[in-house]
Short mmCIF file of C-alpha atoms and ligand atoms in Angstrom, two decimals:
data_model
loop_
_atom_site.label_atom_id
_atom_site.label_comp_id
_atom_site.label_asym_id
_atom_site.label_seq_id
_atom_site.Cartn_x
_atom_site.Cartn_y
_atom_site.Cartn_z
CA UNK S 1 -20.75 6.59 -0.21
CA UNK S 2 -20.21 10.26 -0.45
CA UNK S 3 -17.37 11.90 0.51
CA UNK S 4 -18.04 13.33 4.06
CA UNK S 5 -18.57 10.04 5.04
CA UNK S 6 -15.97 8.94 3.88
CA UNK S 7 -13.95 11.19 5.28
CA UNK S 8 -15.69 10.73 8.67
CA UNK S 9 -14.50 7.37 7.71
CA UNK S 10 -10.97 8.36 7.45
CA UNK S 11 -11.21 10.56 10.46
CA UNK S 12 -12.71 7.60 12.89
CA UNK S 13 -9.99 5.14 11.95
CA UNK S 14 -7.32 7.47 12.20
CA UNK S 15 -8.64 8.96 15.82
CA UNK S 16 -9.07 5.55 17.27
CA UNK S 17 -5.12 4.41 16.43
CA UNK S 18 -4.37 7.97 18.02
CA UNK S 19 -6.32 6.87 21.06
CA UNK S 20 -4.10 3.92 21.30
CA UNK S 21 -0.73 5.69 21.69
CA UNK S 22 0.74 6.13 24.56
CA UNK S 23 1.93 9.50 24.07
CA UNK S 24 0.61 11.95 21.48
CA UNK S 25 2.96 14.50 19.37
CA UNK S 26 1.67 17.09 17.56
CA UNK S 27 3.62 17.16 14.42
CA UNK S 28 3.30 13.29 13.85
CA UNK S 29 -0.08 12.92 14.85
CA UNK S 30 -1.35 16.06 12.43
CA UNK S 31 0.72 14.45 9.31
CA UNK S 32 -1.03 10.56 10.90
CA UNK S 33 -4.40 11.95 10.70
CA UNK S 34 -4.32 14.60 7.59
CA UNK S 35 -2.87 11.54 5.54
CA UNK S 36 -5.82 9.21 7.07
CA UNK S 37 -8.41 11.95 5.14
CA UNK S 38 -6.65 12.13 2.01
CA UNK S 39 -6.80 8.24 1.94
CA UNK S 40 -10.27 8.01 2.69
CA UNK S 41 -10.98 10.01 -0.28
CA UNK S 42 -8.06 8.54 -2.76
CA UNK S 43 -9.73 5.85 -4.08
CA UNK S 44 -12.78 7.60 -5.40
CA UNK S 45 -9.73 9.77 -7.87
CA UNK S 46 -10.73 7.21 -10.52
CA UNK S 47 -14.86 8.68 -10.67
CA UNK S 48 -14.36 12.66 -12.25
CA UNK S 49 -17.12 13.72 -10.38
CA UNK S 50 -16.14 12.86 -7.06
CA UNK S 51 -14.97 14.86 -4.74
CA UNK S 52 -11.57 14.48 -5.22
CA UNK S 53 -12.13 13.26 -8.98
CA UNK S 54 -13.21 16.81 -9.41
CA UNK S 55 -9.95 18.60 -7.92
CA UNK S 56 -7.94 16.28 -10.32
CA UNK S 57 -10.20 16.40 -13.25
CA UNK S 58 -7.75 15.44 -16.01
CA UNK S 59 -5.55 12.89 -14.10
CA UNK S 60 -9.41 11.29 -12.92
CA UNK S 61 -10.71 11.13 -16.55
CA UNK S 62 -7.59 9.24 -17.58
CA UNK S 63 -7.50 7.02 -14.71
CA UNK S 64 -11.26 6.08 -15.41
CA UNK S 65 -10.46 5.56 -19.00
CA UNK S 66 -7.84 2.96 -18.12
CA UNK S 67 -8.89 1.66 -14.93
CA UNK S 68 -12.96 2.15 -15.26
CA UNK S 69 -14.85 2.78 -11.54
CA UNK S 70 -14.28 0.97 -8.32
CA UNK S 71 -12.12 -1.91 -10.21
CA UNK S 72 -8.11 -1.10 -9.92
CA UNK S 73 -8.57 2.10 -7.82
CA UNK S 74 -10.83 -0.26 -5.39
CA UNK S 75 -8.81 -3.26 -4.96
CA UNK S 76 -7.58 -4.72 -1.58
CA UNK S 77 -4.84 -6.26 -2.84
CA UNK S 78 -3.44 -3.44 -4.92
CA UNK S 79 -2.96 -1.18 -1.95
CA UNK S 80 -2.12 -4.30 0.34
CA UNK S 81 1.14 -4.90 -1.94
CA UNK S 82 1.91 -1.18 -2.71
CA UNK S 83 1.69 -0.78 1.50
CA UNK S 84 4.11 -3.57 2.00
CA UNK S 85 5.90 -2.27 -1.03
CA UNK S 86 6.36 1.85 -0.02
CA UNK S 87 6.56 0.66 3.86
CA UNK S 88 10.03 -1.33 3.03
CA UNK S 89 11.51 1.77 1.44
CA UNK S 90 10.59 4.43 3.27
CA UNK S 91 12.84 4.89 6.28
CA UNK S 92 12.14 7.82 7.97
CA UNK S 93 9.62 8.57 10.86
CA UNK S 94 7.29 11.17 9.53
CA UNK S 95 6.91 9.27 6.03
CA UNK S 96 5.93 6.23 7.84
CA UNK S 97 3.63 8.36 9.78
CA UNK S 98 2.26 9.60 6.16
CA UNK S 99 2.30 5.90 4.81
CA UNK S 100 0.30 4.13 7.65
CA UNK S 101 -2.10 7.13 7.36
CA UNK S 102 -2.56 7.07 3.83
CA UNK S 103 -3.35 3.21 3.89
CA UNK S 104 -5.56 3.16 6.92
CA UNK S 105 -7.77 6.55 5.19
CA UNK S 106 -7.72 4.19 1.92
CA UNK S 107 -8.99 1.23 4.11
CA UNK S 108 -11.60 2.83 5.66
CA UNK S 109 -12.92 4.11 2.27
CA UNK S 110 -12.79 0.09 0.77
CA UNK S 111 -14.67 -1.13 4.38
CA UNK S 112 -17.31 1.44 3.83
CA UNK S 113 -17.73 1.40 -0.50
CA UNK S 114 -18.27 -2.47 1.26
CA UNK S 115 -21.40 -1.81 2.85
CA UNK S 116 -23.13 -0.27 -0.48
CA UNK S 117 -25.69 -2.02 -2.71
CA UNK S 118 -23.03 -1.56 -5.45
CA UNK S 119 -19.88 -3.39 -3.71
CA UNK S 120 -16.20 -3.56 -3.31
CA UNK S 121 -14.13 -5.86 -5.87
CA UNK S 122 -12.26 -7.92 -2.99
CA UNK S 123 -10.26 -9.76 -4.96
CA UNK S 124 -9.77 -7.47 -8.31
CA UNK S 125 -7.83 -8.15 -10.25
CA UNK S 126 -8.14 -12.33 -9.32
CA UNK S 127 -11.73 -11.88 -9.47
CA UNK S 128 -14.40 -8.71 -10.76
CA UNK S 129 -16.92 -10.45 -8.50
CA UNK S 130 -17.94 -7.74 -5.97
CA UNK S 131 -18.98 -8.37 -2.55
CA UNK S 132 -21.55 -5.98 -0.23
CA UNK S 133 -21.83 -6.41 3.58
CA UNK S 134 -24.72 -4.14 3.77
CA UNK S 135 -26.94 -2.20 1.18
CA UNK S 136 -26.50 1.25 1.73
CA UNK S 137 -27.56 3.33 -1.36
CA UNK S 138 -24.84 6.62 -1.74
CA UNK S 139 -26.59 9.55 -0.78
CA UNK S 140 -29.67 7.61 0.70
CA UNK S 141 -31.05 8.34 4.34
CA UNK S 142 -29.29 5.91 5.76
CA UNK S 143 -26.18 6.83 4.60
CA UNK S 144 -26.97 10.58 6.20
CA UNK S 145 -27.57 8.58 9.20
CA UNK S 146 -24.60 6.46 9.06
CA UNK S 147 -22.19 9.75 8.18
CA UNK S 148 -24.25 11.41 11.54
CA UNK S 149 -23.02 8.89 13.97
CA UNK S 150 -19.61 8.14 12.62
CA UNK S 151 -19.31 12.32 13.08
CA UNK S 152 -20.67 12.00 16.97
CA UNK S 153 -18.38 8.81 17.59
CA UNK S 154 -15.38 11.31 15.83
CA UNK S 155 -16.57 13.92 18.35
CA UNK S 156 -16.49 11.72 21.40
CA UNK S 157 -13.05 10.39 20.50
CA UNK S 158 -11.73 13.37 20.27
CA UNK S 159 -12.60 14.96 23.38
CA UNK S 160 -11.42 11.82 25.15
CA UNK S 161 -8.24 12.17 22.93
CA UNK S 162 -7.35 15.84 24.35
CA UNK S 163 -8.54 14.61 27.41
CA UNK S 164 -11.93 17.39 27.59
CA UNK S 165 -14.47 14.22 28.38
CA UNK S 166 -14.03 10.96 29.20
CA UNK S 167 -17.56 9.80 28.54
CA UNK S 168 -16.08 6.51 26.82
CA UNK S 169 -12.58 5.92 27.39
CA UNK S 170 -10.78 4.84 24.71
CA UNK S 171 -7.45 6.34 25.57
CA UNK S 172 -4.71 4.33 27.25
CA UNK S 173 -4.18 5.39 31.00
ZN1 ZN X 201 -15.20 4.61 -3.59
#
């Protein structure tokens, strides 16, 4: 997948858990769903010419030297234990705001690298076998389509969100 839809991705997850609170701050809610786009385009840091892989050129090239292409930079379980892990030691509000962000945006990029012809590693490093729920070729049409509605569905939530529409109602009350 390319990176807007990923970060449409990012943007849809993060929206939706916004729509869930019961009451919305600014300064949380900006660092919740900044940190949900960053994650949704982390992963791809270990390709150097992604989009973020580009930004980061030296730090990509060595990553994809040592870790190679959606292996270690694409695993569930790696980010599973490091959210566990960086959850238990952060304390304070805002970081955990960051945190959950972060790992939701990373998420979102893993569920959607899942729905391409090439795969997601589930179970790296257990197993390289990768698994594809759908066969969405990067940069095809029907990824253009797929990054079109998640971008009207991101539209829609967010005028429900600030309360403009409430076509669908996702929000609480
Ligand atoms: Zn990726």
């Amino acid at each position: 997948m390319n990176y807007k839809t990923h970060i449409n991705g990012g943007i849809l997850a993060g929206l939706y858990i916004t729509s869930q609170m019961q009451s919305i701050n600014i300064l949380p809610t900006a660092i919740f769903l900044g940190s949900s786009i960053i994650g949704s385009l982390l992963p791809d840091i270990d390709h150097k010419n992604s989009y973020i892989g580009k930004r980061v050129k030296p730090v990509s090239k060595v990553i994809n030297k040592l870790a190679g292409h959606r292996k270690l930079f694409h695993s569930p379980i790696l980010y599973l234990v490091l959210y566990i892990g960086s959850m238990s030691v952060v304390t304070n509000k805002l970081g955990l705001n960051f945190l959950f962000g972060l790992f939701l945006g990373i998420f979102s990029h893993l569920f959607l690298d899942s729905l391409t012809v090439g795969g997601l590693p589930w179970f790296y490093p257990i197993s390289k076998k990768r698994f594809s729920l759908a066969h969405i070729k990067t940069n095809s049409q029907l990824e253009f389509t797929l990054c079109g509605i998640l971008l009207c569905v991101n539209v829609v939530v967010l005028l429900d969100i600030l309360k403009i529409t409430s076509i669908f109602t996702f929000t609480q009350g």
